[in-house]
Coordinates of C-alpha atoms in Angstrom, one line a residue:
X68 CA 0.0 0.0 0.0
X69 CA 1.3 3.4 -0.9
X70 CA 1.8 5.6 2.2
X71 CA 0.2 9.0 1.9
X72 CA 1.8 11.4 4.3
X73 CA -0.4 14.1 6.0
X74 CA 0.3 17.1 8.2
X75 CA -1.2 15.5 11.4
X76 CA 1.4 15.0 14.1
X77 CA 1.4 12.2 16.7
X78 CA 0.6 13.2 20.2
X79 CA 3.5 12.7 22.7
X80 CA 1.1 12.7 25.6
X81 CA -2.4 11.3 25.7
X82 CA -5.3 12.7 27.7
X83 CA -6.4 9.1 28.7
X84 CA -8.2 8.7 31.9
X85 CA -8.3 5.2 33.4
X86 CA -11.1 4.2 35.8
X87 CA -10.8 0.6 37.0
X88 CA -13.4 -1.8 38.3
X89 CA -12.4 -5.1 39.7
X90 CA -12.6 -6.9 36.3
X91 CA -13.5 -4.2 33.6
X92 CA -11.4 -1.2 33.1
X93 CA -12.9 2.0 31.6
X94 CA -10.5 4.3 29.7
X95 CA -11.7 7.6 28.1
X96 CA -9.4 8.9 25.4
X97 CA -10.1 12.0 23.2
X98 CA -8.9 12.0 19.7
X99 CA -6.7 15.1 20.6
X100 CA -5.3 16.5 23.8
X101 CA -5.8 20.1 22.7
X102 CA -8.9 21.7 21.1
X103 CA -9.0 25.2 19.7
X104 CA -10.4 27.7 22.2
X105 CA -13.8 29.3 21.6
X106 CA -14.4 27.5 18.3
X107 CA -17.4 25.1 17.8
X108 CA -15.9 21.8 16.6
X109 CA -16.4 18.1 16.7
X110 CA -14.5 15.9 19.1
X111 CA -14.5 12.1 19.2
X112 CA -14.0 10.3 22.5
X113 CA -12.9 6.7 22.6
X114 CA -14.8 4.8 25.3
X115 CA -12.5 1.9 25.8
X116 CA -13.6 -1.1 27.9
X117 CA -11.2 -3.9 28.6
X118 CA -11.5 -7.0 30.7
X119 CA -8.7 -8.1 32.9
X120 CA -7.0 -11.3 31.8
X121 CA -8.9 -14.2 33.2
X122 CA -8.1 -15.2 36.8
X123 CA -8.0 -18.8 37.7
X124 CA -11.4 -19.7 39.0
X125 CA -12.6 -22.6 41.1
X126 CA -15.8 -22.7 39.1
X127 CA -17.3 -21.2 36.0
X128 CA -20.7 -19.7 35.4
X129 CA -23.1 -22.4 34.4
X130 CA -24.8 -22.3 31.0
X131 CA -28.4 -22.3 30.0
X132 CA -28.0 -23.1 26.3
X133 CA -30.6 -23.7 23.6
X134 CA -29.3 -24.9 20.2
X135 CA -31.7 -24.1 17.3
X136 CA -30.9 -26.0 14.1
X137 CA -32.3 -25.6 10.6
X138 CA -33.1 -29.0 9.2
X139 CA -34.8 -27.8 6.0
X140 CA -34.2 -29.6 2.7
X141 CA -31.2 -27.3 1.8
X142 CA -29.3 -28.6 4.8
X143 CA -29.1 -32.1 3.2
X144 CA -25.6 -33.6 3.1
X145 CA -22.4 -32.1 4.4
X146 CA -24.0 -29.1 6.0
X147 CA -26.2 -31.1 8.3
X148 CA -23.6 -33.7 9.0
X149 CA -21.0 -31.1 10.1
X150 CA -23.7 -29.3 12.1
X151 CA -24.6 -32.5 14.0
X152 CA -20.9 -33.2 14.6
X153 CA -20.5 -29.7 16.0
X154 CA -23.5 -30.0 18.3
X155 CA -22.4 -33.4 19.6
X156 CA -18.9 -32.0 20.3
X157 CA -20.5 -29.1 22.2
X158 CA -22.5 -31.6 24.3
X159 CA -19.3 -33.4 25.2
X160 CA -17.8 -30.2 26.7
X161 CA -20.8 -29.3 28.8
X162 CA -20.9 -29.9 32.6
X163 CA -23.6 -31.7 34.6
X164 CA -24.8 -28.3 36.0
X165 CA -25.3 -26.9 32.6
X166 CA -28.8 -26.7 31.0
X167 CA -29.1 -27.9 27.4
X168 CA -32.0 -27.9 25.0
X169 CA -32.3 -28.6 21.2
X170 CA -34.9 -27.2 18.8
X171 CA -35.1 -28.1 15.2
X172 CA -37.1 -26.4 12.5
X173 CA -38.2 -26.8 8.9
X174 CA -41.9 -26.4 8.0
X175 CA -42.4 -25.9 11.7
X176 CA -40.4 -25.9 14.9
X177 CA -40.1 -28.8 17.2
X178 CA -38.4 -29.4 20.6
X179 CA -36.2 -32.4 20.1
X180 CA -34.5 -32.1 23.5
X181 CA -36.4 -30.3 26.2
X182 CA -34.4 -28.1 28.6
X183 CA -32.6 -30.3 31.1
X184 CA -29.4 -30.7 33.0
X185 CA -26.6 -32.5 31.1
X186 CA -26.7 -35.9 32.8
X187 CA -26.7 -38.5 29.9
X188 CA -24.5 -37.1 27.1
X189 CA -24.8 -40.3 25.0
X190 CA -28.6 -40.0 25.0
X191 CA -28.4 -36.3 23.9
X192 CA -26.0 -37.2 21.1
X193 CA -28.3 -39.9 19.9
X194 CA -31.1 -37.4 19.6
X195 CA -28.8 -35.1 17.6
X196 CA -27.6 -37.9 15.3
X197 CA -31.2 -38.7 14.5
X198 CA -31.9 -35.4 12.7
X199 CA -32.8 -35.6 9.0
X200 CA -33.3 -32.8 6.5
X201 CA -36.5 -31.9 4.9
X202 CA -39.0 -29.1 4.4
X203 CA -39.0 -25.3 4.5
X204 CA -37.5 -22.7 7.0
X205 CA -39.7 -21.6 10.0
X206 CA -36.8 -19.7 11.5
X207 CA -38.7 -17.3 13.6
X208 CA -40.7 -20.1 15.3
X209 CA -37.4 -22.0 15.9
X210 CA -35.8 -19.0 17.7
X211 CA -38.9 -18.3 19.7
X212 CA -39.2 -21.9 20.8
X213 CA -35.5 -22.0 21.7
X214 CA -36.0 -18.9 23.9
X215 CA -39.0 -20.6 25.5
X216 CA -36.7 -23.5 26.5
X217 CA -34.2 -21.0 28.0
X218 CA -37.0 -19.5 30.1
X219 CA -37.7 -22.9 31.7
X220 CA -34.4 -22.6 33.6
X221 CA -33.7 -18.9 33.3
X222 CA -31.5 -17.5 36.0
X223 CA -29.3 -14.4 36.3
X224 CA -26.7 -16.7 37.8
X225 CA -26.4 -18.5 34.4
X226 CA -25.3 -17.4 30.9
X227 CA -28.6 -17.7 28.9
X228 CA -27.8 -18.1 25.2
X229 CA -29.5 -19.3 22.0
X230 CA -27.3 -20.5 19.2
X231 CA -29.1 -20.4 15.9
X232 CA -27.7 -22.1 12.7
X233 CA -29.4 -21.8 9.3
X234 CA -28.5 -21.9 5.6
X235 CA -31.7 -20.6 4.0
X236 CA -34.2 -17.8 3.8
X237 CA -36.9 -17.6 6.5
X238 CA -40.0 -18.5 4.5
X239 CA -42.5 -19.7 7.1
X240 CA -43.8 -17.2 9.6
X241 CA -42.3 -13.7 10.3
X242 CA -39.3 -13.3 8.0
X243 CA -38.2 -9.7 7.8
X244 CA -35.0 -8.4 9.4
X245 CA -37.1 -5.9 11.3
X246 CA -39.3 -8.6 12.8
X247 CA -36.3 -10.7 13.8
X248 CA -34.4 -7.7 15.2
X249 CA -37.4 -6.9 17.3
X250 CA -37.5 -10.5 18.6
X251 CA -33.7 -10.2 19.4
X252 CA -34.4 -6.9 21.3
X253 CA -37.2 -8.5 23.3
X254 CA -35.1 -11.4 24.3
X255 CA -32.2 -9.2 25.2
X256 CA -34.5 -7.3 27.6
X257 CA -35.2 -10.6 29.2
X258 CA -31.5 -11.4 29.6
X259 CA -31.2 -13.8 26.6
X260 CA -28.7 -13.3 23.8
X261 CA -28.9 -15.0 20.4
X262 CA -25.8 -16.0 18.5
X263 CA -26.4 -16.6 14.8
X264 CA -24.5 -18.8 12.3
X265 CA -25.3 -18.3 8.6
X266 CA -24.0 -21.2 6.4
X267 CA -23.5 -20.8 2.6
X268 CA -24.7 -18.0 0.4
X269 CA -28.5 -18.4 0.4
X270 CA -29.5 -17.1 3.8
X271 CA -30.6 -13.5 4.6
X272 CA -27.5 -11.9 6.2
X273 CA -29.4 -8.8 7.3
X274 CA -31.8 -10.9 9.2
X275 CA -29.2 -13.1 10.9
X276 CA -26.9 -10.2 11.8
X277 CA -29.8 -8.0 13.0
X278 CA -31.0 -10.7 15.3
X279 CA -27.5 -11.2 16.8
X280 CA -26.8 -7.5 17.1
X281 CA -30.1 -6.7 18.8
X282 CA -28.9 -8.9 21.7
X283 CA -25.2 -8.1 21.4
X284 CA -24.2 -11.6 20.5
X285 CA -22.0 -13.1 17.8
X286 CA -22.8 -13.4 14.1
X287 CA -20.8 -15.8 11.9
X288 CA -20.8 -16.1 8.1
X289 CA -19.6 -19.6 7.3
X290 CA -18.5 -20.2 3.7
X291 CA -16.7 -23.4 4.4
X292 CA -19.0 -26.1 5.9
X293 CA -15.9 -27.8 7.4
X294 CA -15.6 -24.9 9.8
X295 CA -19.0 -25.4 11.5
X296 CA -17.5 -27.4 14.4
X297 CA -14.8 -24.8 14.8
X298 CA -17.4 -22.1 15.1
X299 CA -19.4 -24.0 17.7
X300 CA -16.2 -24.6 19.7
X301 CA -15.3 -20.9 19.6
X302 CA -18.7 -19.9 20.8
X303 CA -18.7 -22.3 23.6
X304 CA -15.2 -21.3 24.5
X305 CA -16.3 -17.7 24.9
X306 CA -19.2 -18.7 27.2
X307 CA -16.9 -20.8 29.4
X308 CA -14.5 -17.9 30.0
X309 CA -16.9 -15.0 30.6
X310 CA -15.4 -12.4 32.9
X311 CA -18.1 -9.8 33.0
X312 CA -21.7 -9.7 31.8
X313 CA -24.8 -7.6 31.7
X314 CA -22.6 -4.6 31.0
X315 CA -24.3 -1.2 31.0
X316 CA -22.5 1.9 29.7
X317 CA -24.3 5.2 30.5
X318 CA -23.0 8.3 28.8
X319 CA -24.1 11.8 29.9
X320 CA -23.0 15.0 28.2
X321 CA -23.2 18.2 30.2
X322 CA -25.1 21.3 29.0
X323 CA -23.1 23.1 26.3
X324 CA -21.9 19.8 24.7
X325 CA -24.1 18.4 21.9
X326 CA -23.8 14.6 21.6
X327 CA -23.9 13.5 17.9
X328 CA -24.1 9.8 18.6
X329 CA -21.9 6.8 18.4
X330 CA -20.1 5.9 15.2
X331 CA -21.6 2.7 13.8
X332 CA -24.2 2.2 16.5
X333 CA -27.9 3.0 16.7
X334 CA -28.2 4.1 20.3
X335 CA -29.6 7.6 20.5
X336 CA -29.2 10.4 23.0
X337 CA -32.3 11.7 24.9
X338 CA -31.9 14.6 27.3
X339 CA -28.2 14.5 26.9
X340 CA -28.0 10.8 27.9
X341 CA -27.6 7.5 26.1
X342 CA -27.2 3.9 27.3
X343 CA -25.3 1.1 25.5
X344 CA -25.9 -2.5 26.8
X345 CA -23.3 -5.1 26.1
X346 CA -23.9 -8.8 26.9
X347 CA -20.5 -10.0 28.1
X348 CA -16.7 -9.8 28.0
X349 CA -14.4 -12.7 28.1
X350 CA -11.1 -12.5 29.9
X351 CA -8.7 -10.2 28.1
X352 CA -11.3 -8.9 25.7
X353 CA -11.3 -5.3 24.6
X354 CA -14.3 -3.4 23.1
X355 CA -14.8 0.3 22.4
X356 CA -17.3 2.9 21.5
X357 CA -16.6 6.0 19.5
X358 CA -18.6 9.0 20.8
X359 CA -19.0 12.1 18.6
X360 CA -19.7 15.4 20.3
X361 CA -19.9 19.0 19.2
X362 CA -18.1 21.3 21.7
X363 CA -17.8 25.1 21.9
X364 CA -14.2 25.3 22.9
X365 CA -14.8 26.6 26.3
X366 CA -15.8 23.6 28.5
X367 CA -13.4 20.9 29.6
X368 CA -15.9 18.2 30.5
X369 CA -17.2 16.4 27.4
X370 CA -19.0 13.3 28.8
X371 CA -19.4 11.5 32.0
X372 CA -19.4 7.7 31.6
X373 CA -20.9 5.3 34.2
X374 CA -20.1 1.6 33.9
X375 CA -22.0 -1.2 35.7
X376 CA -21.5 -5.0 35.2
X377 CA -21.7 -8.4 36.9
X378 CA -18.3 -9.6 37.8
X379 CA -18.1 -13.3 37.3
X380 CA -14.8 -13.6 39.2
X381 CA -16.7 -12.3 42.2
X382 CA -19.6 -14.6 41.9
X383 CA -21.8 -12.2 39.8
X384 CA -21.4 -9.3 42.2
X385 CA -22.3 -6.0 40.6
X386 CA -19.3 -3.7 40.1
X387 CA -19.1 -0.1 38.9
X388 CA -16.7 2.4 37.6
X389 CA -17.2 5.9 36.3
X390 CA -15.2 8.8 35.0
X391 CA -15.4 12.0 32.9
X392 CA -13.8 12.6 29.5
X393 CA -12.1 16.0 29.5
X394 CA -10.3 18.1 26.9
X395 CA -7.9 21.0 27.1
X396 CA -7.8 24.2 25.1
X397 CA -5.3 26.1 23.0
X398 CA -5.3 29.2 20.7
X399 CA -2.7 27.6 18.5
X400 CA -3.9 25.5 15.5
X401 CA -0.4 24.0 15.2
X402 CA -0.5 22.8 18.8
X403 CA -4.0 21.4 18.3
X404 CA -2.8 19.4 15.3
X405 CA 0.2 18.1 17.0
X406 CA -1.9 16.8 19.9
X407 CA -3.7 14.4 17.7
X408 CA -3.9 10.8 19.2
X409 CA -2.9 8.7 16.2
X410 CA -4.4 5.5 17.6
X411 CA -7.9 7.0 18.2
X412 CA -7.9 8.8 14.9
X413 CA -7.0 5.5 13.1
X414 CA -9.6 3.5 15.0
X415 CA -12.2 6.1 14.3
X416 CA -11.5 5.8 10.6
X417 CA -11.7 2.0 10.8
X418 CA -15.1 2.4 12.4
X419 CA -16.1 4.8 9.6
X420 CA -15.0 2.2 7.1
X421 CA -17.6 -0.2 8.5
X422 CA -20.2 2.5 8.1
X423 CA -19.0 3.1 4.5
X424 CA -19.5 -0.6 3.7
X425 CA -23.0 -0.4 5.0
X426 CA -23.7 2.6 2.9
X427 CA -22.2 1.0 -0.2
X428 CA -24.3 -2.1 0.3
X429 CA -27.5 0.0 0.5
X430 CA -26.5 1.8 -2.7
X431 CA -25.6 -1.4 -4.5
X432 CA -28.9 -3.0 -3.4
X433 CA -30.7 -0.1 -5.0
X434 CA -28.7 -0.7 -8.3
X435 CA -26.4 2.3 -7.8
X436 CA -23.2 0.3 -8.4
X437 CA -21.1 3.3 -9.6
X438 CA -22.1 5.3 -6.4
X439 CA -21.4 2.3 -4.2
X440 CA -17.9 1.8 -5.7
X441 CA -17.2 5.5 -5.3
X442 CA -18.2 5.4 -1.6
X443 CA -15.7 2.6 -1.0
X444 CA -13.0 4.4 -3.0
X445 CA -13.5 7.6 -1.0
X446 CA -13.2 5.8 2.3
X447 CA -10.1 4.0 1.0
X448 CA -8.5 7.4 0.4
X449 CA -9.4 8.6 3.9
X450 CA -7.8 5.4 5.4
X451 CA -4.6 6.0 3.5
X452 CA -4.4 9.6 4.7
X453 CA -4.1 8.5 8.4
X454 CA -1.9 5.5 7.8
X455 CA 1.3 7.4 8.6
X456 CA 0.1 8.6 12.1
X457 CA -1.3 5.2 13.1
X458 CA 0.7 2.9 15.4
X459 CA 2.2 -0.2 13.8
X460 CA -0.5 -2.5 15.2
X461 CA -3.3 -0.5 13.7
X462 CA -1.4 0.0 10.4
X463 CA -1.8 -3.8 9.9
X464 CA -5.6 -3.4 10.1
X465 CA -5.5 -0.4 7.8
X466 CA -3.6 -2.3 5.2
X467 CA -6.1 -5.1 5.4
X468 CA -9.0 -2.7 5.0
X469 CA -7.5 -0.8 2.1
X470 CA -7.1 -4.1 0.3
X471 CA -10.6 -5.1 1.2
X472 CA -12.0 -1.8 -0.1
X473 CA -10.0 -2.1 -3.3
X474 CA -11.4 -5.5 -3.9
X475 CA -15.0 -4.6 -3.1
X476 CA -14.9 -1.4 -5.1
X477 CA -13.5 -3.2 -8.2
X478 CA -16.1 -6.0 -7.8
X479 CA -19.1 -3.7 -7.4
X480 CA -17.9 -1.3 -10.1
X481 CA -17.3 -4.2 -12.4
X482 CA -20.8 -5.6 -11.9
X483 CA -19.8 -8.5 -9.6
X484 CA -22.0 -7.6 -6.7
X485 CA -23.0 -11.2 -5.8
X486 CA -24.2 -12.8 -2.6
X487 CA -20.8 -13.9 -1.3
X488 CA -19.4 -10.4 -1.8
X489 CA -22.3 -8.9 0.1
X490 CA -22.0 -11.4 2.9
X491 CA -18.3 -10.8 3.4
X492 CA -18.8 -7.0 3.4
X493 CA -21.6 -7.3 5.9
X494 CA -19.8 -9.7 8.2
X495 CA -16.7 -7.4 8.3
X496 CA -18.9 -4.4 9.0
X497 CA -20.7 -6.2 11.8
X498 CA -17.5 -7.3 13.5
X499 CA -15.9 -3.8 13.3
X500 CA -18.9 -1.9 14.6
X501 CA -19.4 -4.3 17.5
X502 CA -15.6 -4.8 18.3
X503 CA -15.9 -8.5 17.5
X504 CA -13.1 -10.7 16.3
X505 CA -13.6 -13.8 14.1

């Protein structure tokens, strides 16, 4: 990648404020140390949340897990066989205090294994092995029935999770992304998250991603059927190493500061306040929000952030941390430019890259392929501008994204906007906006 130098300098000192809970640390970092005095301008604050590396625990949080599997006709063959293999391997790793249930769906949904403690693993695996493919895709009913099984043993002392796997379009019952997102939001309010796994190129990625995002769970696009067991293992591994859950981030901007929202997230401010709910953190995990604010150049406090969560290393005890993001002022444009925090600027641009991918997909969906390709090319140029000020670790991400944007722009501009291309774009955007890694 060609390096394009720009006039931004790298800050030698960062105005990072660290506020530590027992397990989650809250760090507030403005994109620059110094802001021009008495001039209205936008400031971005990185709200960084990081979980301490996992401590050795005498016990882990028990699971309440419902696996919901598509067994429609399109799952015939390797897809279903690998899915059954993955589900059986998952059962092997569960403990006797975990709750497991299994729902299958095609023309309708059916509870194959009612919610129960994991006592007889061989019997559970025999049930899984008996699944055969046929019929249509009643996805909504499957998820709802899986959630009903979770409710049978629901407890705030358990991790309550639905894992949905499907390879096709929902064509029986409610089937729009809006309806599934609403279901995900309802379940999230009840303490249930829904991880979704889309297999192949025929499912509705907006539906599957929307359902997962509404409950702050994981979304996977699986192109290679052979990787299905690996995805199940990764998902279970995360649940077994949860360090903090039911994470609530409250952001309050004082009078005189206009909150413009979070980059790449839908949460809105009302009366200067917004709340972001995150389901869980595994040990060592880092996630962040990018808050945009309009400041007048005369007020140091930009946003107060209150963090609350359940600390699994302390038996689910509620912990808290809070702090205030602050800025300083200068009358020197040169000093303001030199105070730029290269890491935050680069990470902000990576988040904006995810937003650009979403915009380009919407444009291409409407048939505006030339505009979509231009949207991606424009964002590519913005990424290259900040490459020189980014730290080495972030430069690696920038190089990957510029290559991605080049490829997507060429494909869409050349009339190659197909299902695999869209699914890859959407998966990348989802993971960036939600600070997820695959």
